[in-house]
Structures are given as structure tokens and as C-alpha cells.
Amino acid sequence: MTGMAGTETAETGTSTDAAQAAVRPAVKCLVWDLDNTLWQGTLLENDELALRPGVLETLKALDERGILQSVASRNEYDDAWPRLESLGVAGYFVLPHIGWGRKSDAVRAVAEQLNFAQDTLAFIDDQHTERAEVAYHLPDVRCYDAPEAAGLPDLPDFAPTVTTDARRRRAMYQEKFRREAAQSDFNGPDEDFLRTLDMRMRIARAHEDDLARVEELTLRTSQMNATGVHYSDADLRALLTDPDHEVLITTVEDRFGSHGAVGVALLERQPGRWRLKLLATSCRVVNFGIGTQVLRWIADQATRAGVHLEADFRRTERNRIMEVAYRFAGFGSKPCACQDGSEPAAGAPADVQRLHLVPQRQAAPTTLTASGPALWSGDGADRPWA
């Protein structure tokens, strides 16, 4: 059958597949079964194992697109993992779940560990019963039959925007897991641990070659996304050339490596008022408070410029953390005279709230160093946050 979004019941209707693909998010992680799916043969039966035709090409293609891959297999870990290593593919997988529990529990655990919504995961298995079990417990997960493995890269669900950061996504998550292991071993407050990371945050004006990643952030980010509104490449190019707008991109690195571009802010500058149309940061940096720090940096810039701040916010099913960040920063719903005559952002959903803040100077963070363009200054030079 053609892979469906969490169902094994629809055997026909490719137009339905196309319609679903047009509205559902791209797959962020594919979870593989092993026996007779990733490889031909059954490990426990001592078969001579070989990768299924086309699987290696699929592993490489998805990895290059930034789609993570994991494992949910009923086998002994100490037997299965060495086989993956001997086949030369172990390095493609993160958070493998190899044991004797339910496949749905394994897929759910992968989603939770990656902090991904279940509708961004896919599962592939040769057994109809296993796919049905996952589909029943996790109806938002897309399920595929093993013979479909070679054709997955051709499906719209597996065709995200490919950026420089996307090509490093697996490496960045592996670095993330090493950070988490270091934090688990650290004996002390979280803030003290963050100081050991030597984090450097840089906010910069985006250039044309950054726009693919900026668009990707507006598409992929859900928990730390203030509106959930997607800005297309054309939208972003128009803003990039508009003197009243700033398209700002945030990058972070630390002693474990580069997090890449993890945040985007779209800022409209008007006399007496700046409007933050969108703030979105990657779920990878939620625990480091990067979204909050970007928000504080913008508030500090607005204070230096002598303007009020307005922010678009739209509540979604997953962005409660962002709402807390805005409220904690002091944004409120009470209107201000500075908003008189201002119009909602073009194309903004009707349920977007327009929050307001009279900003104050913000002290530089103690857990990282930060720099960015002086938006309040005529030269706009890059300066440390101090």
C-alpha cells in the first residue's frame, strides 16, 4: 500500500495521499524496523543478513535532507547493534530502541526524546500487525510497508527544505546527546552547568543565503513559535529588502559544537514603535532559554532606541512555552496609544493577539555571551551585549 498518515485502512486513493501531504508537516524522523525491513532476513534465525535493495540509498538521502532516523526492533540490542555496525549503517541512527516492548512505545519514546510532535514521525515495518499496532496507539504517525523503503525519498512527506544546517542535523543531535550526558554527570545548579558550556549566541541580519534556513524555522518550529505562521521564501525576500523590516537570525555554538541557526525574528520598525511579527527558536535550544534571551535582547535594543514593543502572538496546541516567555518578559494585552492606527500584519490569522511592552534595559545574560547589530544606532554595527 501507499504509506498513509497513521492508518492501515485506506488501500486506494492516491489523491487522498496528495491532499494529506499538502497539509501535514514534513517527516522529521523515520523509525525503522530491522528484520525483513532494513535488512533481508531474521537475526534470531541466524539468517545471512543483507540490506534490503535501495535501503542504503534511502538512509543516505534522508540523512542529507536532515531527516533523523531511529530504530524500533524486537531483538537483543547486543546482537542487533553489532550487525548494524558491520553493515556500515549504525551511524545513521539516533536513539535506537531495540528490545521486546511494543513498537508503539518505542516510537512514542523517540518522539518524546527528540521533542518532536508525533505527526512529524514515520514508521516502517514489514509486518502489517506491527504497523496496525503503531497506527492504533499513535494515529498521527505515518506508517509504511517495507517494500516502500526505496521510494520514500520520492514522496512529498520526505522532501523538506534542505539547508546547510539540515545536512548537519544528525551530528547536531548527537552533540546534543553528549551535552545532556554531561549535564546528567554535573553536580550543581543548571545555571552553573550552562556556564561550563561556553555558549556564544550571535544575532545577525539575515542575507539571501540564510533564507532557506529562516523559512525552515518558520515551518519546523512549533513549541517556540509565537504565531505558527509560515513565511515563504518570497515573503522573506520582500521583507529583506524592506527598509522598515529586520530579518534577524540567531546562531549558537558551545564547547560541544555548533547548534547552527536556531532562531528567527521578524521585526517591523516604525517611529515610536517596533513590532515583533514573529519569534521562533528551535526546540533543540529550549533548555538553554535561547528564545527568552533573544526576546530580552530585542527589548534592550528597543529601550536604547526609545520605542515601545508590540508583538504578534497566536496560541497553538504546542506553543505554551513561548506564551510563558512573552508574559514573563512583561508583554500584556492592554492596548497602548502607540498602537493607534496600526494594522494587523498582512495575511495574519484573525486570532493573532497584539501584545504590548514598554521595554526596559536588560542586563546581559550570565550563562552565555551574546552579540548583535545595534538596531538603535545609526551605524548598526555588531556589538557585544553588555
mmCIF file of C-alpha atoms in Angstrom:
data_model
loop_
_atom_site.group_PDB
_atom_site.id
_atom_site.type_symbol
_atom_site.label_atom_id
_atom_site.label_comp_id
_atom_site.label_asym_id
_atom_site.label_seq_id
_atom_site.Cartn_x
_atom_site.Cartn_y
_atom_site.Cartn_z
ATOM 1 C CA MET A 1 0.000 0.000 0.000
ATOM 2 C CA THR A 2 0.965 3.639 -0.257
ATOM 3 C CA GLY A 3 2.003 4.967 3.155
ATOM 4 C CA MET A 4 -0.847 6.754 4.927
ATOM 5 C CA ALA A 5 -0.782 9.127 7.877
ATOM 6 C CA GLY A 6 -1.246 6.769 10.794
ATOM 7 C CA THR A 7 -3.747 4.410 9.157
ATOM 8 C CA GLU A 8 -3.679 0.969 7.576
ATOM 9 C CA THR A 9 -7.261 1.096 6.313
ATOM 10 C CA ALA A 10 -7.044 3.104 3.106
ATOM 11 C CA GLU A 11 -5.735 0.920 0.316
ATOM 12 C CA THR A 12 -6.752 3.228 -2.529
ATOM 13 C CA GLY A 13 -6.906 6.877 -3.399
ATOM 14 C CA THR A 14 -3.535 8.418 -4.211
ATOM 15 C CA SER A 15 -5.318 11.785 -4.452
ATOM 16 C CA THR A 16 -6.074 11.432 -0.738
ATOM 17 C CA ASP A 17 -2.357 10.885 -0.099
ATOM 18 C CA ALA A 18 -1.532 14.026 -2.056
ATOM 19 C CA ALA A 19 -4.137 16.070 -0.192
ATOM 20 C CA GLN A 20 -2.833 14.882 3.174
ATOM 21 C CA ALA A 21 0.762 15.614 2.184
ATOM 22 C CA ALA A 22 -0.229 19.148 1.248
ATOM 23 C CA VAL A 23 -1.396 19.967 4.780
ATOM 24 C CA ARG A 24 0.625 17.786 7.149
ATOM 25 C CA PRO A 25 4.178 18.657 8.211
ATOM 26 C CA ALA A 26 7.219 17.059 6.634
ATOM 27 C CA VAL A 27 8.626 13.989 8.342
ATOM 28 C CA LYS A 28 11.345 14.862 10.843
ATOM 29 C CA CYS A 29 12.241 11.314 11.891
ATOM 30 C CA LEU A 30 11.785 7.879 10.319
ATOM 31 C CA VAL A 31 11.797 4.897 12.697
ATOM 32 C CA TRP A 32 12.955 1.616 11.122
ATOM 33 C CA ASP A 33 12.158 -1.974 11.961
ATOM 34 C CA LEU A 34 15.152 -4.242 11.254
ATOM 35 C CA ASP A 35 14.208 -7.847 10.360
ATOM 36 C CA ASN A 36 12.961 -8.084 6.768
ATOM 37 C CA THR A 37 12.662 -4.290 6.654
ATOM 38 C CA LEU A 38 16.043 -2.600 6.935
ATOM 39 C CA TRP A 39 17.779 -5.860 6.184
ATOM 40 C CA GLN A 40 16.713 -9.063 4.459
ATOM 41 C CA GLY A 41 16.448 -11.980 6.853
ATOM 42 C CA THR A 42 15.768 -12.541 10.549
ATOM 43 C CA LEU A 43 18.522 -12.046 13.109
ATOM 44 C CA LEU A 44 17.280 -14.649 15.624
ATOM 45 C CA GLU A 45 17.081 -17.302 12.903
ATOM 46 C CA ASN A 46 20.763 -16.781 12.093
ATOM 47 C CA ASP A 47 19.965 -15.741 8.544
ATOM 48 C CA GLU A 48 22.680 -14.261 6.393
ATOM 49 C CA LEU A 49 21.672 -10.614 6.660
ATOM 50 C CA ALA A 50 21.981 -8.020 3.896
ATOM 51 C CA LEU A 51 20.448 -4.595 3.472
ATOM 52 C CA ARG A 52 17.200 -4.586 1.524
ATOM 53 C CA PRO A 53 17.766 -3.188 -2.003
ATOM 54 C CA GLY A 54 17.531 0.589 -2.028
ATOM 55 C CA VAL A 55 17.762 0.947 1.760
ATOM 56 C CA LEU A 56 21.294 2.339 1.825
ATOM 57 C CA GLU A 57 20.353 4.958 -0.753
ATOM 58 C CA THR A 58 17.298 5.907 1.325
ATOM 59 C CA LEU A 59 19.371 6.170 4.502
ATOM 60 C CA LYS A 60 21.823 8.485 2.771
ATOM 61 C CA ALA A 61 19.164 10.605 1.047
ATOM 62 C CA LEU A 62 17.118 11.201 4.199
ATOM 63 C CA ASP A 63 20.235 11.915 6.241
ATOM 64 C CA GLU A 64 21.384 14.530 3.731
ATOM 65 C CA ARG A 65 17.953 16.187 3.960
ATOM 66 C CA GLY A 66 18.189 16.476 7.734
ATOM 67 C CA ILE A 67 15.588 13.790 8.454
ATOM 68 C CA LEU A 68 16.637 11.876 11.559
ATOM 69 C CA GLN A 69 16.394 8.077 11.648
ATOM 70 C CA SER A 70 15.918 5.699 14.543
ATOM 71 C CA VAL A 71 15.184 2.018 15.195
ATOM 72 C CA ALA A 72 12.307 0.101 16.810
ATOM 73 C CA SER A 73 13.134 -3.597 16.665
ATOM 74 C CA ARG A 74 12.291 -6.732 18.631
ATOM 75 C CA ASN A 75 15.774 -8.146 19.082
ATOM 76 C CA GLU A 76 18.567 -8.236 21.621
ATOM 77 C CA TYR A 77 20.473 -4.972 21.492
ATOM 78 C CA ASP A 78 23.837 -6.682 21.946
ATOM 79 C CA ASP A 79 23.140 -8.798 18.856
ATOM 80 C CA ALA A 80 21.426 -6.241 16.625
ATOM 81 C CA TRP A 81 23.645 -3.200 17.090
ATOM 82 C CA PRO A 82 26.886 -5.005 16.075
ATOM 83 C CA ARG A 83 25.070 -6.179 12.923
ATOM 84 C CA LEU A 84 24.170 -2.588 12.079
ATOM 85 C CA GLU A 85 27.816 -1.655 12.621
ATOM 86 C CA SER A 86 29.058 -4.494 10.417
ATOM 87 C CA LEU A 87 26.668 -3.383 7.675
ATOM 88 C CA GLY A 88 28.122 0.114 7.930
ATOM 89 C CA VAL A 89 24.846 1.878 8.788
ATOM 90 C CA ALA A 90 24.814 2.173 12.600
ATOM 91 C CA GLY A 91 25.989 5.781 12.405
ATOM 92 C CA TYR A 92 22.777 6.858 10.669
ATOM 93 C CA PHE A 93 20.612 6.118 13.718
ATOM 94 C CA VAL A 94 19.858 8.116 16.846
ATOM 95 C CA LEU A 95 18.079 6.867 19.970
ATOM 96 C CA PRO A 96 17.667 3.232 18.817
ATOM 97 C CA HIS A 97 15.061 1.191 20.721
ATOM 98 C CA ILE A 98 15.997 -2.479 20.412
ATOM 99 C CA GLY A 99 14.212 -4.794 22.850
ATOM 100 C CA TRP A 100 10.978 -6.664 23.404
ATOM 101 C CA GLY A 101 8.398 -3.986 24.099
ATOM 102 C CA ARG A 102 5.628 -2.701 21.876
ATOM 103 C CA LYS A 103 6.690 -0.860 18.742
ATOM 104 C CA SER A 104 4.277 1.977 19.543
ATOM 105 C CA ASP A 105 6.010 2.532 22.884
ATOM 106 C CA ALA A 106 9.360 2.709 21.120
ATOM 107 C CA VAL A 107 8.093 5.215 18.538
ATOM 108 C CA ARG A 108 6.448 7.308 21.253
ATOM 109 C CA ALA A 109 9.696 7.331 23.239
ATOM 110 C CA VAL A 110 11.648 8.516 20.188
ATOM 111 C CA ALA A 111 9.187 11.386 19.683
ATOM 112 C CA GLU A 112 9.421 12.381 23.343
ATOM 113 C CA GLN A 113 13.209 12.149 23.472
ATOM 114 C CA LEU A 114 13.552 14.257 20.332
ATOM 115 C CA ASN A 115 10.788 16.605 21.498
ATOM 116 C CA PHE A 116 9.017 16.108 18.147
ATOM 117 C CA ALA A 117 5.275 16.149 17.570
ATOM 118 C CA GLN A 118 4.003 12.671 16.671
ATOM 119 C CA ASP A 119 2.712 13.888 13.305
ATOM 120 C CA THR A 120 6.318 14.516 12.241
ATOM 121 C CA LEU A 121 7.322 10.861 12.722
ATOM 122 C CA ALA A 122 7.064 7.944 10.321
ATOM 123 C CA PHE A 123 7.439 4.205 10.955
ATOM 124 C CA ILE A 124 8.376 1.447 8.517
ATOM 125 C CA ASP A 125 7.885 -2.286 9.166
ATOM 126 C CA ASP A 126 7.282 -5.381 7.052
ATOM 127 C CA GLN A 127 4.595 -6.714 9.431
ATOM 128 C CA HIS A 128 1.027 -5.468 8.935
ATOM 129 C CA THR A 129 0.253 -6.229 12.593
ATOM 130 C CA GLU A 130 3.132 -4.050 13.800
ATOM 131 C CA ARG A 131 2.072 -1.156 11.581
ATOM 132 C CA ALA A 132 -1.511 -1.549 12.753
ATOM 133 C CA GLU A 133 -0.402 -1.545 16.406
ATOM 134 C CA VAL A 134 1.538 1.687 15.922
ATOM 135 C CA ALA A 135 -1.305 3.242 13.910
ATOM 136 C CA TYR A 136 -3.815 2.364 16.635
ATOM 137 C CA HIS A 137 -1.837 3.848 19.525
ATOM 138 C CA LEU A 138 -0.221 6.693 17.570
ATOM 139 C CA PRO A 139 -2.700 7.684 14.842
ATOM 140 C CA ASP A 140 -0.684 10.741 13.779
ATOM 141 C CA VAL A 141 2.410 8.676 12.906
ATOM 142 C CA ARG A 142 2.721 7.778 9.223
ATOM 143 C CA CYS A 143 3.212 4.042 8.618
ATOM 144 C CA TYR A 144 4.892 2.404 5.610
ATOM 145 C CA ASP A 145 5.396 -1.150 4.432
ATOM 146 C CA ALA A 146 8.964 -2.419 4.000
ATOM 147 C CA PRO A 147 8.835 -2.649 0.160
ATOM 148 C CA GLU A 148 8.225 1.117 0.107
ATOM 149 C CA ALA A 149 11.640 1.858 1.648
ATOM 150 C CA ALA A 150 13.446 2.545 -1.612
ATOM 151 C CA GLY A 151 10.783 5.012 -2.754
ATOM 152 C CA LEU A 152 10.440 7.085 0.424
ATOM 153 C CA PRO A 153 12.803 9.873 -0.746
ATOM 154 C CA ASP A 154 10.469 10.441 -3.717
ATOM 155 C CA LEU A 155 7.439 11.177 -1.517
ATOM 156 C CA PRO A 156 6.450 14.789 -0.689
ATOM 157 C CA ASP A 157 6.430 13.920 3.038
ATOM 158 C CA PHE A 158 10.180 13.290 2.873
ATOM 159 C CA ALA A 159 11.095 16.410 0.888
ATOM 160 C CA PRO A 160 11.783 19.209 3.395
ATOM 161 C CA THR A 161 13.723 22.345 2.611
ATOM 162 C CA VAL A 162 17.399 21.295 2.612
ATOM 163 C CA THR A 163 19.799 23.753 4.238
ATOM 164 C CA THR A 164 23.378 23.675 5.487
ATOM 165 C CA ASP A 165 22.055 23.097 8.995
ATOM 166 C CA ALA A 166 19.801 20.288 7.761
ATOM 167 C CA ARG A 167 22.802 18.397 6.429
ATOM 168 C CA ARG A 168 24.339 18.573 9.913
ATOM 169 C CA ARG A 169 21.157 17.771 11.829
ATOM 170 C CA ARG A 170 22.151 14.250 12.872
ATOM 171 C CA ALA A 171 25.548 15.489 14.047
ATOM 172 C CA MET A 172 23.896 18.332 15.957
ATOM 173 C CA TYR A 173 21.564 15.918 17.740
ATOM 174 C CA GLN A 174 24.467 13.642 18.582
ATOM 175 C CA GLU A 175 26.244 16.664 20.078
ATOM 176 C CA LYS A 176 23.019 17.431 21.949
ATOM 177 C CA PHE A 177 23.003 13.966 23.489
ATOM 178 C CA ARG A 178 26.614 14.447 24.648
ATOM 179 C CA ARG A 179 25.623 17.744 26.286
ATOM 180 C CA GLU A 180 22.766 16.020 28.051
ATOM 181 C CA ALA A 181 25.093 13.270 29.265
ATOM 182 C CA ALA A 182 27.498 15.906 30.575
ATOM 183 C CA GLN A 183 24.642 17.671 32.349
ATOM 184 C CA SER A 184 23.497 14.397 33.899
ATOM 185 C CA ASP A 185 27.003 13.924 35.293
ATOM 186 C CA PHE A 186 27.214 17.532 36.518
ATOM 187 C CA ASN A 187 26.671 18.055 40.237
ATOM 188 C CA GLY A 188 25.271 21.536 40.696
ATOM 189 C CA PRO A 189 22.571 24.025 39.621
ATOM 190 C CA ASP A 190 21.527 24.173 35.976
ATOM 191 C CA GLU A 191 22.821 27.730 35.607
ATOM 192 C CA ASP A 192 26.277 26.634 36.725
ATOM 193 C CA PHE A 193 26.229 23.848 34.146
ATOM 194 C CA LEU A 194 25.215 26.269 31.389
ATOM 195 C CA ARG A 195 28.237 28.408 32.252
ATOM 196 C CA THR A 196 30.506 25.398 31.662
ATOM 197 C CA LEU A 197 29.249 25.136 28.062
ATOM 198 C CA ASP A 198 30.922 28.389 26.975
ATOM 199 C CA MET A 199 27.867 29.295 24.863
ATOM 200 C CA ARG A 200 28.126 32.060 22.291
ATOM 201 C CA MET A 201 24.931 33.499 20.835
ATOM 202 C CA ARG A 202 25.074 35.750 17.777
ATOM 203 C CA ILE A 203 22.137 37.644 16.327
ATOM 204 C CA ALA A 204 22.698 38.890 12.788
ATOM 205 C CA ARG A 205 20.813 40.416 9.910
ATOM 206 C CA ALA A 206 19.870 37.619 7.525
ATOM 207 C CA HIS A 207 21.250 37.504 3.983
ATOM 208 C CA GLU A 208 19.780 35.828 0.927
ATOM 209 C CA ASP A 209 21.719 32.625 1.529
ATOM 210 C CA ASP A 210 20.148 32.394 5.019
ATOM 211 C CA LEU A 211 16.560 32.472 3.786
ATOM 212 C CA ALA A 212 16.161 28.732 3.234
ATOM 213 C CA ARG A 213 17.006 28.110 6.885
ATOM 214 C CA VAL A 214 14.804 31.020 8.023
ATOM 215 C CA GLU A 215 11.863 29.585 6.084
ATOM 216 C CA GLU A 216 12.608 26.145 7.502
ATOM 217 C CA LEU A 217 12.468 27.538 11.047
ATOM 218 C CA THR A 218 9.029 29.037 10.407
ATOM 219 C CA LEU A 219 7.881 25.624 9.137
ATOM 220 C CA ARG A 220 9.540 23.172 11.534
ATOM 221 C CA THR A 221 9.362 25.046 14.828
ATOM 222 C CA SER A 222 6.146 24.618 16.829
ATOM 223 C CA GLN A 223 6.861 24.800 20.572
ATOM 224 C CA MET A 224 8.852 28.036 20.411
ATOM 225 C CA ASN A 225 6.925 29.748 17.618
ATOM 226 C CA ALA A 226 4.949 32.854 18.541
ATOM 227 C CA THR A 227 2.374 32.623 15.757
ATOM 228 C CA GLY A 228 2.779 29.396 13.795
ATOM 229 C CA VAL A 229 2.586 31.485 10.614
ATOM 230 C CA HIS A 230 4.707 30.252 7.718
ATOM 231 C CA TYR A 231 6.699 32.837 5.805
ATOM 232 C CA SER A 232 7.579 31.709 2.297
ATOM 233 C CA ASP A 233 10.832 32.440 0.512
ATOM 234 C CA ALA A 234 9.052 35.187 -1.452
ATOM 235 C CA ASP A 235 7.679 36.710 1.775
ATOM 236 C CA LEU A 236 11.112 36.734 3.356
ATOM 237 C CA ARG A 237 12.827 38.208 0.301
ATOM 238 C CA ALA A 238 10.313 41.051 0.302
ATOM 239 C CA LEU A 239 10.995 41.741 3.986
ATOM 240 C CA LEU A 240 14.739 41.535 3.428
ATOM 241 C CA THR A 241 14.627 44.441 1.006
ATOM 242 C CA ASP A 242 12.099 46.491 3.005
ATOM 243 C CA PRO A 243 13.894 49.264 4.960
ATOM 244 C CA ASP A 244 11.176 49.148 7.634
ATOM 245 C CA HIS A 245 11.831 45.480 8.454
ATOM 246 C CA GLU A 246 14.605 43.488 10.082
ATOM 247 C CA VAL A 247 15.012 39.768 9.395
ATOM 248 C CA LEU A 248 17.222 38.543 12.218
ATOM 249 C CA ILE A 249 18.759 35.100 12.541
ATOM 250 C CA THR A 250 20.281 33.655 15.713
ATOM 251 C CA THR A 251 23.150 31.161 15.797
ATOM 252 C CA VAL A 252 24.583 29.418 18.857
ATOM 253 C CA GLU A 253 27.729 27.412 19.461
ATOM 254 C CA ASP A 254 29.406 25.954 22.538
ATOM 255 C CA ARG A 255 32.253 23.673 23.525
ATOM 256 C CA PHE A 256 30.472 20.631 22.100
ATOM 257 C CA GLY A 257 29.953 22.167 18.660
ATOM 258 C CA SER A 258 27.641 24.400 16.672
ATOM 259 C CA HIS A 259 23.876 24.394 17.166
ATOM 260 C CA GLY A 260 23.632 26.177 13.805
ATOM 261 C CA ALA A 261 20.918 28.700 13.067
ATOM 262 C CA VAL A 262 18.369 28.210 15.838
ATOM 263 C CA GLY A 263 16.185 31.315 15.804
ATOM 264 C CA VAL A 264 14.469 33.858 13.604
ATOM 265 C CA ALA A 265 12.877 37.194 14.459
ATOM 266 C CA LEU A 266 10.893 39.361 12.042
ATOM 267 C CA LEU A 267 10.789 42.941 13.272
ATOM 268 C CA GLU A 268 8.945 45.912 11.788
ATOM 269 C CA ARG A 269 10.362 49.286 12.809
ATOM 270 C CA GLN A 270 8.080 52.312 12.916
ATOM 271 C CA PRO A 271 8.534 55.687 14.660
ATOM 272 C CA GLY A 272 7.877 55.201 18.350
ATOM 273 C CA ARG A 273 7.030 51.506 17.991
ATOM 274 C CA TRP A 274 8.703 48.283 16.922
ATOM 275 C CA ARG A 275 6.554 45.290 16.056
ATOM 276 C CA LEU A 276 7.815 41.757 16.535
ATOM 277 C CA LYS A 277 5.827 39.887 13.888
ATOM 278 C CA LEU A 278 7.449 36.525 14.554
ATOM 279 C CA LEU A 279 9.843 34.977 17.026
ATOM 280 C CA ALA A 280 10.699 31.296 16.593
ATOM 281 C CA THR A 281 13.523 29.214 18.013
ATOM 282 C CA SER A 282 14.440 25.572 17.527
ATOM 283 C CA CYS A 283 13.295 23.002 20.072
ATOM 284 C CA ARG A 284 16.948 21.926 20.327
ATOM 285 C CA VAL A 285 17.756 25.012 22.408
ATOM 286 C CA VAL A 286 14.617 25.230 24.563
ATOM 287 C CA ASN A 287 16.502 24.110 27.675
ATOM 288 C CA PHE A 288 19.075 26.865 27.183
ATOM 289 C CA GLY A 289 16.453 29.604 27.166
ATOM 290 C CA ILE A 290 17.634 30.988 23.824
ATOM 291 C CA GLY A 291 14.161 32.243 22.892
ATOM 292 C CA THR A 292 13.949 34.186 26.142
ATOM 293 C CA GLN A 293 17.410 35.664 25.617
ATOM 294 C CA VAL A 294 16.558 36.799 22.077
ATOM 295 C CA LEU A 295 13.385 38.402 23.405
ATOM 296 C CA ARG A 296 15.366 40.180 26.129
ATOM 297 C CA TRP A 297 17.962 41.363 23.588
ATOM 298 C CA ILE A 298 15.229 42.854 21.383
ATOM 299 C CA ALA A 299 13.688 44.560 24.424
ATOM 300 C CA ASP A 300 17.086 46.016 25.314
ATOM 301 C CA GLN A 301 17.545 47.278 21.753
ATOM 302 C CA ALA A 302 14.080 48.864 21.792
ATOM 303 C CA THR A 303 14.822 50.584 25.088
ATOM 304 C CA ARG A 304 18.007 52.103 23.657
ATOM 305 C CA ALA A 305 16.016 53.270 20.632
ATOM 306 C CA GLY A 306 13.359 54.844 22.866
ATOM 307 C CA VAL A 307 10.448 52.896 21.346
ATOM 308 C CA HIS A 308 7.676 50.631 22.605
ATOM 309 C CA LEU A 309 7.445 46.995 21.579
ATOM 310 C CA GLU A 310 4.426 45.264 20.071
ATOM 311 C CA ALA A 311 4.402 41.509 19.471
ATOM 312 C CA ASP A 312 2.109 39.251 17.469
ATOM 313 C CA PHE A 313 1.138 36.132 19.383
ATOM 314 C CA ARG A 314 -1.193 33.314 18.383
ATOM 315 C CA ARG A 315 -1.874 30.477 20.788
ATOM 316 C CA THR A 316 -1.454 26.988 19.293
ATOM 317 C CA GLU A 317 -1.607 23.480 20.709
ATOM 318 C CA ARG A 318 2.150 23.391 21.271
ATOM 319 C CA ASN A 319 3.485 26.886 21.945
ATOM 320 C CA ARG A 320 2.614 27.315 25.611
ATOM 321 C CA ILE A 321 6.331 27.753 26.396
ATOM 322 C CA MET A 322 6.519 30.736 24.058
ATOM 323 C CA GLU A 323 3.427 32.284 25.620
ATOM 324 C CA VAL A 324 5.045 31.983 29.053
ATOM 325 C CA ALA A 325 8.217 33.620 27.688
ATOM 326 C CA TYR A 326 6.249 36.614 26.390
ATOM 327 C CA ARG A 327 4.260 37.017 29.590
ATOM 328 C CA PHE A 328 7.342 36.614 31.757
ATOM 329 C CA ALA A 329 9.071 39.314 29.701
ATOM 330 C CA GLY A 330 6.240 41.686 30.620
ATOM 331 C CA PHE A 331 4.164 41.685 27.423
ATOM 332 C CA GLY A 332 0.484 42.265 28.117
ATOM 333 C CA SER A 333 -2.827 42.595 26.283
ATOM 334 C CA LYS A 334 -3.657 46.115 27.455
ATOM 335 C CA PRO A 335 -3.580 48.424 24.376
ATOM 336 C CA CYS A 336 -1.342 51.471 24.163
ATOM 337 C CA ALA A 337 -1.709 54.742 22.267
ATOM 338 C CA CYS A 338 1.361 53.779 20.214
ATOM 339 C CA GLN A 339 -0.784 51.108 18.526
ATOM 340 C CA ASP A 340 -3.421 53.555 17.268
ATOM 341 C CA GLY A 341 -3.815 53.287 13.530
ATOM 342 C CA SER A 342 -1.585 50.239 13.159
ATOM 343 C CA GLU A 343 -2.980 47.447 11.042
ATOM 344 C CA PRO A 344 -2.669 43.683 11.555
ATOM 345 C CA ALA A 345 0.144 42.033 9.640
ATOM 346 C CA ALA A 346 -0.839 41.198 6.074
ATOM 347 C CA GLY A 347 -2.130 37.634 5.870
ATOM 348 C CA ALA A 348 -2.057 37.168 9.659
ATOM 349 C CA PRO A 349 -4.745 34.827 11.062
ATOM 350 C CA ALA A 350 -7.697 36.552 12.706
ATOM 351 C CA ASP A 351 -6.847 35.071 16.116
ATOM 352 C CA VAL A 352 -3.422 36.730 16.385
ATOM 353 C CA GLN A 353 -3.165 38.780 19.582
ATOM 354 C CA ARG A 354 -1.219 42.037 19.617
ATOM 355 C CA LEU A 355 0.755 42.170 22.849
ATOM 356 C CA HIS A 356 2.457 45.293 24.123
ATOM 357 C CA LEU A 357 5.504 46.130 26.222
ATOM 358 C CA VAL A 358 7.133 49.325 27.461
ATOM 359 C CA PRO A 359 10.666 47.909 27.442
ATOM 360 C CA GLN A 360 13.432 48.481 29.949
ATOM 361 C CA ARG A 361 17.185 47.950 29.771
ATOM 362 C CA GLN A 362 18.103 44.287 30.073
ATOM 363 C CA ALA A 363 21.274 43.044 31.714
ATOM 364 C CA ALA A 364 23.446 40.770 29.586
ATOM 365 C CA PRO A 365 22.940 37.079 30.417
ATOM 366 C CA THR A 366 25.358 35.347 32.751
ATOM 367 C CA THR A 367 25.098 31.900 31.117
ATOM 368 C CA LEU A 368 26.344 32.921 27.655
ATOM 369 C CA THR A 369 27.988 35.706 25.702
ATOM 370 C CA ALA A 370 25.927 37.464 23.066
ATOM 371 C CA SER A 371 26.328 39.987 20.286
ATOM 372 C CA GLY A 372 24.187 41.510 17.575
ATOM 373 C CA PRO A 373 23.634 44.557 15.365
ATOM 374 C CA ALA A 374 22.932 47.824 17.177
ATOM 375 C CA LEU A 375 19.418 48.357 15.851
ATOM 376 C CA TRP A 376 19.146 51.571 17.857
ATOM 377 C CA SER A 377 22.297 53.065 16.354
ATOM 378 C CA GLY A 378 22.759 54.746 13.012
ATOM 379 C CA ASP A 379 25.735 52.565 12.097
ATOM 380 C CA GLY A 380 24.031 49.310 13.142
ATOM 381 C CA ALA A 381 27.446 47.804 13.888
ATOM 382 C CA ASP A 382 27.706 44.400 15.555
ATOM 383 C CA ARG A 383 28.275 44.915 19.282
ATOM 384 C CA PRO A 384 28.551 42.705 22.364
ATOM 385 C CA TRP A 385 25.546 42.699 24.658
ATOM 386 C CA ALA A 386 26.811 44.426 27.771
#
